[in-house]
Structure formats: structure tokens, C-alpha cells
Coordinates of C-alpha atoms in Angstrom, one line a residue:
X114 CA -90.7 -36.3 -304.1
X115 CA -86.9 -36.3 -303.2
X116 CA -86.9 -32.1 -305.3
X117 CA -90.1 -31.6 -303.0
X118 CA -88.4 -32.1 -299.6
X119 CA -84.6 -30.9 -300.7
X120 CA -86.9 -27.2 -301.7
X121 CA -88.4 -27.8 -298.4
X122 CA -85.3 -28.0 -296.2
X123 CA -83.5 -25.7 -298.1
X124 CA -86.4 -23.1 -296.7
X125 CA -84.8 -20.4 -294.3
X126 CA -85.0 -21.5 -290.6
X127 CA -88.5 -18.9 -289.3
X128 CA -91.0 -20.8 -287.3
X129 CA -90.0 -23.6 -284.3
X130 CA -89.1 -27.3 -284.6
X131 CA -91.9 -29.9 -284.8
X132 CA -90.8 -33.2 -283.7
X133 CA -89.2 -34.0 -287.2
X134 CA -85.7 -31.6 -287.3
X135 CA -85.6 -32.3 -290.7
X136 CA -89.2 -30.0 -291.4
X137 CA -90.0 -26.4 -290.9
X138 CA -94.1 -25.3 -289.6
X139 CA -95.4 -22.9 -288.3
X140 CA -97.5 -22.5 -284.8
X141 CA -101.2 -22.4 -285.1
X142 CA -102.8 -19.3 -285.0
X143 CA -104.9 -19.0 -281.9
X144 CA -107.0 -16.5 -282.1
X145 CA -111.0 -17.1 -282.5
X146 CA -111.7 -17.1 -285.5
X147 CA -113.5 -13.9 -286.6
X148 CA -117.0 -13.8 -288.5
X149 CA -118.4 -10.6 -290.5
X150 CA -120.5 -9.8 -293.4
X151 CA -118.2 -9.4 -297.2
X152 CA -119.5 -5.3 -296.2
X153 CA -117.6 -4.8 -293.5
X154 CA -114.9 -8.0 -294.3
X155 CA -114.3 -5.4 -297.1
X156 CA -111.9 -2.9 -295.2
X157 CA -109.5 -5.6 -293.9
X158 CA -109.4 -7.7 -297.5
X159 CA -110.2 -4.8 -300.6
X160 CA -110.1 -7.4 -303.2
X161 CA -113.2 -8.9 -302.1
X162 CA -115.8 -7.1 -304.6
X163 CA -119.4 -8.3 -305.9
X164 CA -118.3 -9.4 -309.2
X165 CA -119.3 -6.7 -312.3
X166 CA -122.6 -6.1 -313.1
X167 CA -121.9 -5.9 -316.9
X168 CA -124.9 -7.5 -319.0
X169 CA -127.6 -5.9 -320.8
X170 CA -128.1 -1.8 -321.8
X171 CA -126.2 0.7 -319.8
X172 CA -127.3 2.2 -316.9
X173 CA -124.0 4.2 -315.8
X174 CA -120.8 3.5 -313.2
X175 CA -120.4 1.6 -310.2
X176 CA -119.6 4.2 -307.8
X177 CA -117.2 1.3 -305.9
X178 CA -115.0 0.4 -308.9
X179 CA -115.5 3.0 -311.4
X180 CA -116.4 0.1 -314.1
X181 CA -119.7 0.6 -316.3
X182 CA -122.7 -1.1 -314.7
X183 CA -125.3 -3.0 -317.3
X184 CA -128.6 -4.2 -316.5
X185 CA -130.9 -6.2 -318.4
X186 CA -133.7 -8.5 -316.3
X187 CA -134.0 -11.2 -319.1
X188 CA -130.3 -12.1 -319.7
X189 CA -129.6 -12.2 -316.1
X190 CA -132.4 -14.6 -315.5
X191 CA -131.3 -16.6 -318.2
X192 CA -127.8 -16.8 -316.7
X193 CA -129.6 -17.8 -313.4
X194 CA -128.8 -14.4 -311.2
X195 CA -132.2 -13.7 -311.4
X196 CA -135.5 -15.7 -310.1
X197 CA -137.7 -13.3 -311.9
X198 CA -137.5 -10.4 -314.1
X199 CA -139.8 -7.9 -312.0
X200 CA -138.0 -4.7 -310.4
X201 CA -138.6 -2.4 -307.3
X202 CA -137.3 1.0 -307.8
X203 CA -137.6 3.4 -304.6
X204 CA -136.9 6.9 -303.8
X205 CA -137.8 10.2 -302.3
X206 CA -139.0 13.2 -304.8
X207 CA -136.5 14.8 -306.9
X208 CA -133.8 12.0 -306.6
X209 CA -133.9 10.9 -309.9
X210 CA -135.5 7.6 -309.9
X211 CA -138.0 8.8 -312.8
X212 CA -135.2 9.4 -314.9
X213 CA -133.6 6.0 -314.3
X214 CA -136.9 4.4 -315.3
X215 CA -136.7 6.2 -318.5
X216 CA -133.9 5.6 -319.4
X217 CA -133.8 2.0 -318.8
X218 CA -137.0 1.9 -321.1
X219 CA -136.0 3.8 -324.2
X220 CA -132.3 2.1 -323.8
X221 CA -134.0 -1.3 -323.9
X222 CA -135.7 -0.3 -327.2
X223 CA -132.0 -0.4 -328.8
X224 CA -131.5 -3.7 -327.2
X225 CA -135.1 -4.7 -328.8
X226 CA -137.6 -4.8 -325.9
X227 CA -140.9 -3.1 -326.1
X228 CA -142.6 -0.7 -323.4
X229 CA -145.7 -0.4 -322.1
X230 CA -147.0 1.9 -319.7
X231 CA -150.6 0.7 -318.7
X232 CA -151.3 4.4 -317.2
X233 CA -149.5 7.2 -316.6
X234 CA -151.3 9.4 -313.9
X235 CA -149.0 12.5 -313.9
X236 CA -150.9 15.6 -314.8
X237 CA -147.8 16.5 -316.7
X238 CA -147.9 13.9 -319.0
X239 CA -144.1 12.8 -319.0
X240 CA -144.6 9.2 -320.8
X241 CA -146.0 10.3 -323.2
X242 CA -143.2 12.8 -324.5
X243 CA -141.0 9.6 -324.1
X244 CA -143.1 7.9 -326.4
X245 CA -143.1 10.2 -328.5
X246 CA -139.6 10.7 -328.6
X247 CA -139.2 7.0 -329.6
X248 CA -141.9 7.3 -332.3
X249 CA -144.3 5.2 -329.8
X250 CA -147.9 5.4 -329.5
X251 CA -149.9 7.5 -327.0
X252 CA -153.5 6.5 -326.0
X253 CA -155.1 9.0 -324.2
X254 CA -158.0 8.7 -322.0
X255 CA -160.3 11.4 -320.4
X256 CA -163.4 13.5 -320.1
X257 CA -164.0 14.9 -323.8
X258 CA -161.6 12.3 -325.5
X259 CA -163.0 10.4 -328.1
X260 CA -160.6 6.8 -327.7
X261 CA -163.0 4.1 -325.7
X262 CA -161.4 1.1 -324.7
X263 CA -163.2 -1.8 -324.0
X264 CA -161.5 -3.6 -321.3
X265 CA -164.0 -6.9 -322.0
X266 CA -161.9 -7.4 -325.2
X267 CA -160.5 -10.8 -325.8
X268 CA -157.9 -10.3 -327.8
X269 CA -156.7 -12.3 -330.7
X270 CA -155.8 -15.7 -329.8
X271 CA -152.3 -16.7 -330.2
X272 CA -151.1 -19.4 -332.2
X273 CA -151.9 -23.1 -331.3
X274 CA -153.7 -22.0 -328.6
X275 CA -156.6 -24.5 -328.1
X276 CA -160.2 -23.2 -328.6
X277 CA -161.6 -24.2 -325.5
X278 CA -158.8 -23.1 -323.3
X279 CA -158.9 -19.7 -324.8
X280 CA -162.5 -19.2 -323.7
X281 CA -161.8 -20.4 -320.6
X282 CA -159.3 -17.6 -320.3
X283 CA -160.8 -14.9 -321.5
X284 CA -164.3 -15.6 -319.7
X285 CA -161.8 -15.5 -316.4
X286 CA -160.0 -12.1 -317.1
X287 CA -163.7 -10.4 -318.0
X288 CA -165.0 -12.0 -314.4
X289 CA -161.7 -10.7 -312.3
X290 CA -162.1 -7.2 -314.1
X291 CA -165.9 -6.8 -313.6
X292 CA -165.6 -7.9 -309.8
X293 CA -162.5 -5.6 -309.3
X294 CA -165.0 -2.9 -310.7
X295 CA -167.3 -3.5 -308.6
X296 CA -165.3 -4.1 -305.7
X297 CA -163.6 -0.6 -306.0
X298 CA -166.9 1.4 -306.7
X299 CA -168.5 -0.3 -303.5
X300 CA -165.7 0.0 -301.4
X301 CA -165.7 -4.2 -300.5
X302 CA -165.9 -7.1 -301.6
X303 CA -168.6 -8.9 -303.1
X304 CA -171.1 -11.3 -302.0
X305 CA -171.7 -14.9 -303.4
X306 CA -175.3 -14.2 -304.6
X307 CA -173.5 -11.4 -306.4
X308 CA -170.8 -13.5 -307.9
X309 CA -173.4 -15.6 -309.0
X310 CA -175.6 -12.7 -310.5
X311 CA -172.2 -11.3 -312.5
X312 CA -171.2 -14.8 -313.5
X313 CA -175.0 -15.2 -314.9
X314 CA -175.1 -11.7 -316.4
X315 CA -171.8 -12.0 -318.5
X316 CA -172.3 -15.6 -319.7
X317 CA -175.9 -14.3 -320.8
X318 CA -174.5 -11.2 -323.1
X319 CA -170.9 -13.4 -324.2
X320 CA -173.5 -15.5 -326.6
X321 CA -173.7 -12.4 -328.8
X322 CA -170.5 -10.6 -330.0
X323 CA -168.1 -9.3 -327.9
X324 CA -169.4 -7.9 -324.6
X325 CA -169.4 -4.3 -323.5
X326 CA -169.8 -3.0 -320.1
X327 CA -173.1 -1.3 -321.3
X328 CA -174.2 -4.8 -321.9
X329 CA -173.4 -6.3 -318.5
X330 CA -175.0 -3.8 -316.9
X331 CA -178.2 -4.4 -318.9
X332 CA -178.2 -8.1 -318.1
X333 CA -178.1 -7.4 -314.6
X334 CA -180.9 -5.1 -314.5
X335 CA -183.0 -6.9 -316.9
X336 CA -181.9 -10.8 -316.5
X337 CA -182.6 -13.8 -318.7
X338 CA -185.7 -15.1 -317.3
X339 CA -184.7 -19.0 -318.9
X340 CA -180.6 -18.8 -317.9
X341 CA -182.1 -17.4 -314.3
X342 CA -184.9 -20.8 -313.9
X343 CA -182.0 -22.7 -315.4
X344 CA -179.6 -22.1 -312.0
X345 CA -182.8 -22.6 -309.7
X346 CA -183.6 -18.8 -309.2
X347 CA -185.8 -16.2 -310.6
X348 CA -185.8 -13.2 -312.6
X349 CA -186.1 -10.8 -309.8
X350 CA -184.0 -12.7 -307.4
X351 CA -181.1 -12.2 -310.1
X352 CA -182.2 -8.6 -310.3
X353 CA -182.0 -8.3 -306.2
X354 CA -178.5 -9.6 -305.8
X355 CA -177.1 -7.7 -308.9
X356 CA -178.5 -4.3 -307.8
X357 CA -175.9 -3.0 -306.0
X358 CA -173.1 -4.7 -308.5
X359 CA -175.5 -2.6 -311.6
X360 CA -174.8 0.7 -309.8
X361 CA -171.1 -0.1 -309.2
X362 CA -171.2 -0.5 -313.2
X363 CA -173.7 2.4 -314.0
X364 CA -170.9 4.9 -313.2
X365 CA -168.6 3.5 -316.3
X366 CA -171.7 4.1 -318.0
X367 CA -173.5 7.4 -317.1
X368 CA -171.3 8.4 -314.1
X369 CA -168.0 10.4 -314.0
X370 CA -166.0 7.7 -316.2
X371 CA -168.1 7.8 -319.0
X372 CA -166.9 7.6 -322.5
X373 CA -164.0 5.8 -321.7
X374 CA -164.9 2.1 -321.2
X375 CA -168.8 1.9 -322.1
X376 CA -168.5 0.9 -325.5
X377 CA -166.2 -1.2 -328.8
X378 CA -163.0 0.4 -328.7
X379 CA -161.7 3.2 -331.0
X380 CA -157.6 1.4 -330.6
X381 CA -155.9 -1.6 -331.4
X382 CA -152.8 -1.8 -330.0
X383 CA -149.8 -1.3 -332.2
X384 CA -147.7 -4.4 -331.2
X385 CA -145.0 -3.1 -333.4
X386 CA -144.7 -0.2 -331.5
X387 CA -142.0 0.3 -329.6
X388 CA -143.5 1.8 -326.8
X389 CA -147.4 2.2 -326.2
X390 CA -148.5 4.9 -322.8
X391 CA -151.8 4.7 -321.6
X392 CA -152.0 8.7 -320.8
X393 CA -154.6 9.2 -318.2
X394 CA -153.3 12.6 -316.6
X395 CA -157.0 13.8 -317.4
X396 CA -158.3 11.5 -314.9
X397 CA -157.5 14.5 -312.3
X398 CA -156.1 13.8 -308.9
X399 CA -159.6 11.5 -307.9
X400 CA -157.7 8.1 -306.3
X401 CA -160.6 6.2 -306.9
X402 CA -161.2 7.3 -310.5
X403 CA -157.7 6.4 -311.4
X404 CA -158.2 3.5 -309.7
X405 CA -161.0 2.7 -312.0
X406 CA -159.2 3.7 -314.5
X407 CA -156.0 2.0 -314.1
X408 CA -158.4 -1.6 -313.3
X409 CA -159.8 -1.5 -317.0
X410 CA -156.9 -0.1 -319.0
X411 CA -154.8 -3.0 -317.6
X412 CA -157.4 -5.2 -318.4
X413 CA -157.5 -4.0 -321.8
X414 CA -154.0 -3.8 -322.1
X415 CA -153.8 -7.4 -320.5
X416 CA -155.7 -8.9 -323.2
X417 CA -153.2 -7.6 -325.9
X418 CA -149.7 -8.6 -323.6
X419 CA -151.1 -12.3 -323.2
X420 CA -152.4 -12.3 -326.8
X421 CA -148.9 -10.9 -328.8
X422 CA -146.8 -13.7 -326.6
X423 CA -143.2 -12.2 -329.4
X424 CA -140.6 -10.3 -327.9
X425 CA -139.9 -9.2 -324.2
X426 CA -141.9 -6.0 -323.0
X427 CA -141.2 -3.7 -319.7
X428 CA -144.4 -3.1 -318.1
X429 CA -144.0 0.3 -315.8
X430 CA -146.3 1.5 -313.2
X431 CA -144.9 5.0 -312.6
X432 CA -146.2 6.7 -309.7
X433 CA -147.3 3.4 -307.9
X434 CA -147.8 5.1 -304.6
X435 CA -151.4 6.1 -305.8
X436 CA -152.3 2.8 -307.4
X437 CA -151.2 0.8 -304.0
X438 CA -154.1 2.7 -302.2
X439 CA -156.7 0.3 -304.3
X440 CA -157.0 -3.2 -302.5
X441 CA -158.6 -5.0 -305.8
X442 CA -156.2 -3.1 -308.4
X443 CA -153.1 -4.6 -306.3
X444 CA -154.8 -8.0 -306.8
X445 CA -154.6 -7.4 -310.5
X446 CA -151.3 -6.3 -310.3
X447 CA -150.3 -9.5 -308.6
X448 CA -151.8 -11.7 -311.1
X449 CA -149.7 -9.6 -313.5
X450 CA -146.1 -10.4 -311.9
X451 CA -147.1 -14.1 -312.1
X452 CA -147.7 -13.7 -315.6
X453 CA -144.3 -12.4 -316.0
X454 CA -141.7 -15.8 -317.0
X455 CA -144.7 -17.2 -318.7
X456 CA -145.0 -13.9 -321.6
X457 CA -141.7 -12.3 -321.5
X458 CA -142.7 -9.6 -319.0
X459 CA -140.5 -7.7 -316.8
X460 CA -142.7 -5.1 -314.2
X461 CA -140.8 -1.8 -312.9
X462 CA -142.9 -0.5 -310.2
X463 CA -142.1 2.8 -308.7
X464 CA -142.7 3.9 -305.2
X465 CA -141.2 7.0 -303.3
X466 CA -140.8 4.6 -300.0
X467 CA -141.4 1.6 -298.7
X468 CA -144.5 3.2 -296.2
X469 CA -146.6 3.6 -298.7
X470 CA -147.4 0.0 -298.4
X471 CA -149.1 1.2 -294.9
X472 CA -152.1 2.5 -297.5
X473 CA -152.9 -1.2 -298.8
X474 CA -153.5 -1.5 -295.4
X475 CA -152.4 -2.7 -291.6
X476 CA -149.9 -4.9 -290.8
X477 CA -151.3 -8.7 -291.3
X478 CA -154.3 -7.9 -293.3
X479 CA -154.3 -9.6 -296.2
X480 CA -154.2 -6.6 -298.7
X481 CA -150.9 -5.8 -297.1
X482 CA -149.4 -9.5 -297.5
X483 CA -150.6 -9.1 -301.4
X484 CA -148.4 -5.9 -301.5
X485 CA -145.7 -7.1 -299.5
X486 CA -145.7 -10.5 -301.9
X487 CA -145.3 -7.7 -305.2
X488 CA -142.3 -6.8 -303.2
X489 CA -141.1 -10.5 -302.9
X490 CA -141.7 -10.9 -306.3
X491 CA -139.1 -8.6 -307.5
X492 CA -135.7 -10.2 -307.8
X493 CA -134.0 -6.1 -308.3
X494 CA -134.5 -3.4 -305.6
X495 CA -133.3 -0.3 -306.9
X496 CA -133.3 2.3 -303.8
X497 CA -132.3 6.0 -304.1
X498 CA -132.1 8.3 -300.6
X499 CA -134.2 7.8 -298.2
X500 CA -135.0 9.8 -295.2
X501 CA -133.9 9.1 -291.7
X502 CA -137.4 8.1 -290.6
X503 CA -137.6 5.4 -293.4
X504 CA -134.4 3.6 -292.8
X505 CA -135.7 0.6 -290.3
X506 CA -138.6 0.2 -292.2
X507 CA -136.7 -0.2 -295.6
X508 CA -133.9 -2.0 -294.1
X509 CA -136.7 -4.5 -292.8
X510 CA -138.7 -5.0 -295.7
X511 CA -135.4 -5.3 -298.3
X512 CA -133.5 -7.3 -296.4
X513 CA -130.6 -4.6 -296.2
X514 CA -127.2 -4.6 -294.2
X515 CA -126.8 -2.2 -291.7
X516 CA -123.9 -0.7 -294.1
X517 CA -126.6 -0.3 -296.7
X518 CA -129.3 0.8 -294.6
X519 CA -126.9 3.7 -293.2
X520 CA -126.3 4.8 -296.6
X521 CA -129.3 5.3 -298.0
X522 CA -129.6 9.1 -296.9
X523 CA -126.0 10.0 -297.8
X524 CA -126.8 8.8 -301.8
X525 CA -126.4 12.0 -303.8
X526 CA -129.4 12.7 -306.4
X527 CA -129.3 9.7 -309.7
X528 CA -127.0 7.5 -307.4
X529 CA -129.1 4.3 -305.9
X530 CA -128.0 1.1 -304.3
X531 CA -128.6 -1.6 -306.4
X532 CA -129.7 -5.3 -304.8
X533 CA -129.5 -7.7 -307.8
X534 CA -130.3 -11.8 -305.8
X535 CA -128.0 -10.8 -303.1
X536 CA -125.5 -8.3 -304.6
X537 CA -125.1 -5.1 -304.0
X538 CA -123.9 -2.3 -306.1
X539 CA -123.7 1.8 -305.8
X540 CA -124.2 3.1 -309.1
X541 CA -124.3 6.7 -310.5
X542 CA -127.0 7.0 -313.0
X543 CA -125.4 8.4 -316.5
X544 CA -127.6 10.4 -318.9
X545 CA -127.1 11.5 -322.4
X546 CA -127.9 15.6 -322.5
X547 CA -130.5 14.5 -325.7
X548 CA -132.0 11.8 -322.7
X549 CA -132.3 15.1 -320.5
X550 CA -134.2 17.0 -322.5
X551 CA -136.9 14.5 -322.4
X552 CA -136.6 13.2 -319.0
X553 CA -136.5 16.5 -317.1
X554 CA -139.1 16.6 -314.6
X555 CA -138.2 19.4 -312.8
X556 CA -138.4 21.7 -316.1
X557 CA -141.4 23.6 -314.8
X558 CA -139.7 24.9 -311.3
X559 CA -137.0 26.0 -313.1
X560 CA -139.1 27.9 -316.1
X561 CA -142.6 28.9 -315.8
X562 CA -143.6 28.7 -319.3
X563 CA -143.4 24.8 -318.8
X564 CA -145.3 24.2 -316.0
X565 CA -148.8 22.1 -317.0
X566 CA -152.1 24.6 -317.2
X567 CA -154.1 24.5 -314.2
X568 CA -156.9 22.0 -314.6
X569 CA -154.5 20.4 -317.4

């Protein structure tokens, strides 16, 4: 104590006397005391910096320190950054943000992660030239194809699940997808006395082998006199309030979607594989078709994800602007991103801009708070430019500072701002020229010959 105070007097005498000669202090600073986000607080301290993103495959450099940014959803929720694994990834056309999810796919294999794409809608195809770059597999769906898929397929059980609890599963995913059907075909949503009529029809044809659509739609046209007299009604009340639900059905059967889910399928998925596209650039530009599609391919694909419970898959919806238009298929897609802690799953979905949320539906409705919950759900927003007229709206919905938000149009093409749990990085996206050859989506306005054939 006696060395403490002798270094203390022997301090040169700067600042005024306190009471005691024998000390040295200083007056108290009296200005208020200044508050300001770590953005702007930035400029007047530099070495305040959101520490390194450097865990998991790399994506390319922080455009604020030069160092290498990593990313890789499951090790950062492990290490409790994250609260889920599931990813936003925003940006206008021809900004790169396609590339980025590429990339981040097929440099996750390395890490070994697998990739599924339940349906990629481009008419170009582009996932499926990924895939095949990674010796994936392609299923591709269409008019004139010969795969089927049938999206009532249960999927093998995994291990030590219980019997009765598997049934109870599976007999729920077949009821969500055959009421999504019908929802989207009939443009609302179903009555009870057609609930009840579906529930009756599918627990009528699950007593044989496993069901088909083909099947349903029998049993709901031709009902089980006994199951119908068992629940209190009769045969041709069950056939009245499953009328319109059969020709919802009838058009995966005979109508402009068949040969594609009306029958046992043709594929088992390869769980292997390292990556597995659903190609349905066939499908055509019809909303509603893809819609359809996209409803039982997931389904399909569903049943294999829940079944194979080893290893961590991405799950991409590419071009997710088109799939937000469908009410029930964003339901299906919700019930997807609460699957994802329980299987491993970690869902990318791609939008060009936050607005095209206002196709789910108005502001309050209830299709619009499902959306906006997908939104929510996703721990990491990736956002590359965005145009003048977007920046309130994104600002809003992403919680952004006002720093951030001004930014956003500046961002030159493969740079994005990154928001990982309240971080915030700029990064410049880095790909390999091998990576470019494959990723290129802009090929065809540069060269003809590449462009898809019309009607392709």
C-alpha cells in the first residue's frame, strides 16, 4: 500500500487539488452523456467491430475488415449464435443472390451436408446442372415424363420409432397434403362435412396397401356404405360433401397434372446422395400448377427427410416469390421450418424482396402472419441491393438500422449484408471460376446458343 501511494504522489501535478493535498484527480466530465447505436458509435471508437464471422464453409470477405467470412447454420447454433438454422436470402435480379445459394450448397457437401431442392421452377433448369456437377440426383417431373411420385408415401420408419406413433404420423401428413390439394384447386378452404368426407375416404383405402391419389378419389365418389353408417351418415351424404373435394382431386388424375402424382412411384430417394433436385421447369409458368406441384413433391420429399433422421440437409426453395402466392403451400412450408431442430434441417428461402409477401395476402390476414412468421423463423437474413422504393418496407420487416437500410442500394452485385442474431456483416461473395461455370445464370444474354428453347 505504502509503493501504491509513493507512485501516486510521485504523478506529475495535471488536474486541481481535492481536499487531500497529498492526492491528484481529476474534475468530472460534465457533459451529458451521449447514447448511439455500435453503427454510428463506430466512427468516433474504430475498434468497436462485430466479432469475426469465421465458422463453417467459406462464403468470401468481410468487406469491413478484409478477414474471410464462414458460415455454417448448424455450428453456430450449436455455439448458441443462432435460435434456428433457417435462412432468408433477399435481392433484386441479377445481384447474385442465386449464386450465393449455390455455392453455399455445393460447399457444404465438402463439409458433409446433404441438399435438397423440393422443386426447382426455373424453365432453365439451373439445379439440376448443380446436381449434376456434384454427381447428385435429378428427379424430373412433367408432361410426358415417365417418374410418378406418390406423395401418399409413408416412408420407411426410422429406428425405434413406435408403431403406433408412426401411423399416427403418417395418417397426418397424407390428411394436410390432400386438404392442401384441395384447398389450392378450389381456391378456399374446406368445409367440415368435407374434412369429414376426406378423413372417411383415406382411412377407408389406408386398410389396403399404400394409398394413391387415384384411390382417394375413388373412395370419395364411391364411399364405404358400412365405414359411412358407422359415423351416423349415409352413402350419398358422404358422396355429397366429397363432391367438390373429388373434382379438386380428379385433376391429379385426368386433368393437366396427370402422370405425375396418380400412381406408386417410379423413385426412391437416394439418401446417399449428396444432393437430390426436384426439376419441375416443365411445369410451365402456370402458378397454380406449380403450386400443385410443389404441395405434393414436398410431401413426397417430406416423407423421406422425416424418415432418413442421419446427417444435416439444406432444404432450398429457390425462386420463392412464386410459391408465396399459394396460401395452403405456405402452411406446408411453415410446418417445414418447425421441423427443422427436430431433423437436422436448415431452410434457405429465396425472395427478390420483401413485397412479395403482399401476394400471401393483405396486411393482418392470417396468410400474411404465416409468411411473416417464415420470416421470424429465420435466425440469418442475407439481403443483396434493394431498390429505393423497398428500403422502409425491408428496414421494417428486418429489423434494420437506418445505416443498414441506407445501404442496401449502394451494395455492388455478390456483396449482401449479412444479419446473423443481431450482427451485422458486409460481405463480398467469392467464387471459384470452376463454381462460375456452373452457377452462371446470366449465360444466355450473353450467348444465344444457351438460352433454353422456347416452350423448354
Amino acid at each position: 500500500m505504502n509503493g501504491l501511494m509513493a507512485r501516486r504522489r510521485a504523478v506529475p501535478s495535471v488536474g486541481f487539488r481535492s481536499r487531500a493535498p497529498q492526492w491528484r484527480t481529476w474534475t468530472p466530465f460534465r457533459l451529458p452523456a451521449h447514447r448511439a447505436s455500435s453503427a454510428t458509435l463506430a466512427g468516433a471508437y474504430p475498434f468497436l467491430a462485430t466479432a469475426p464471422c469465421d465458422t463453417g464453409v467459406y462464403v468470401g470477405t468481410d468487406a469491413l475488415t478484409g478477414g474471410p467470412f464462414c458460415f455454417d447454420p448448424w455450428s453456430l447454433y450449436t455455439a448458441g449464435v443462432l435460435t434456428n438454422p433457417n435462412v432468408l436470402l433477399a435481392g433484386v435480379i441479377g445481384q447474385g443472390k442465386s449464386a450465393l445459394a449455390k455455392s453455399l450448397a455445393v460447399r457444404s457437401i465438402a463439409a458433409g451436408r446433404r441438399v435438397y431442392v423440393p422443386g426447382d421452377p426455373d424453365p432453365k433448369g439451373e439445379w439440376a446442372a448443380v446436381a449434376d456437377a456434384v454427381s447428385g440426383t435429378v428427379l424430373s417431373l412433367g408432361h410426358g415424363l415417365t417418374t410418378r411420385l406418390n406423395p401418399l408415401d409413408p416412408g420407411p420408419p426410422p429406428r425405434g420409432h413406435e408403431s403406433a406413433a408412426w401411423v399416427s404420423l403418417v395418417r397426418g401428413r397424407r390428411l394436410r397434403l390432400l386438404s392442401a390439394v384441395a384447398e389450392l384447386t378450389l381456391g378456399r378452404e374446406l368445409h367440415p362435412v368435407e374434412h369429414g368426407a376426406l378423413d372417411a375416404a383415406l382411412a377407408v383405402v389406408e386398410q389396403n396397401n399404400v394409398p394413391t391419389i387415384p384411390d382417394v378419389l375413388r373412395a370419395l365418389m364411391d364411399p364405404d356404405v358400412a365405414a359411412a353408417v358407422a359415423d351416423g351418415a349415409t352413402a350419398p351424404q358422404r358422396v355429397s360433401d366429397g363432391r367438390d373435394l373429388a373434382h379438386a382431386l380428379r385433376r391429379l388424375v385426368r386433368g393437366d397434372l396427370a402422370g405425375m402424382f396418380d400412381g406408386p412411384s417410379t423413385e426412391q430417394l437416394d439418401a446417399s446422395a449428396p444432393m437430390v433436385v426436384l426439376d419441375l421447369s416443365r411445369i410451365g409458368s402456370d402458378d397454380n400448377a406449380l403450386a400443385l406441384a410443389m404441395t405434393c413433391a414436398s410431401s413426397w420429399l417430406e416423407a423421406a427427410l422425416t424418415s432418413d433422421t442421419r446427417g444435416q440437409r439444406w432444404v432450398i426453395y429457390d425462386e420463392a416469390w412464386r410459391l408465396l402466392r399459394s396460401v395452403p403451400l405456405v402452411r406446408r412450408m411453415q410446418a417445414q421450418w418447425k421441423l427443422s431442430r427436430a431433423y437436422g434441417i436448415a431452410n434457405l428461402l429465396v425472395i427478390h424482396r420483401l413485397s412479395d409477401l403482399d401476394a400471401v395476402g393483405a396486411a393482418g390476414s392470417e396468410a400474411r402472419a404465416i409468411a411473416e412468421g417464415l420470416l421470424a423463423d429465420c435466425s440469418t437474413r442475407v439481403v443483396y441491393r434493394q431498390e429505393t422504393d423497398q428500403l422502409a418496407a425491408t428496414g421494417r420487416a428486418l429489423g434494420l438500422t437506418t445505416t443498414e437500410r441506407d445501404l442496401l442500394p449502394a451494395l455492388p452485385r455478390g456483396t449482401g449484408l449479412w444479419k446473423i442474431s443481431g450482427r451485422s456483416y458486409v460481405v463480398r461473395h467469392r467464387l471459384h471460376v470452376d463454381e462460375l461455370a456452373v452457377f452462371d445464370t446470366d449465360a444466355a444474354m450473353r450467348d444465344p446458343d444457351r438460352a433454353p428453347a422456347a416452350g423448354s
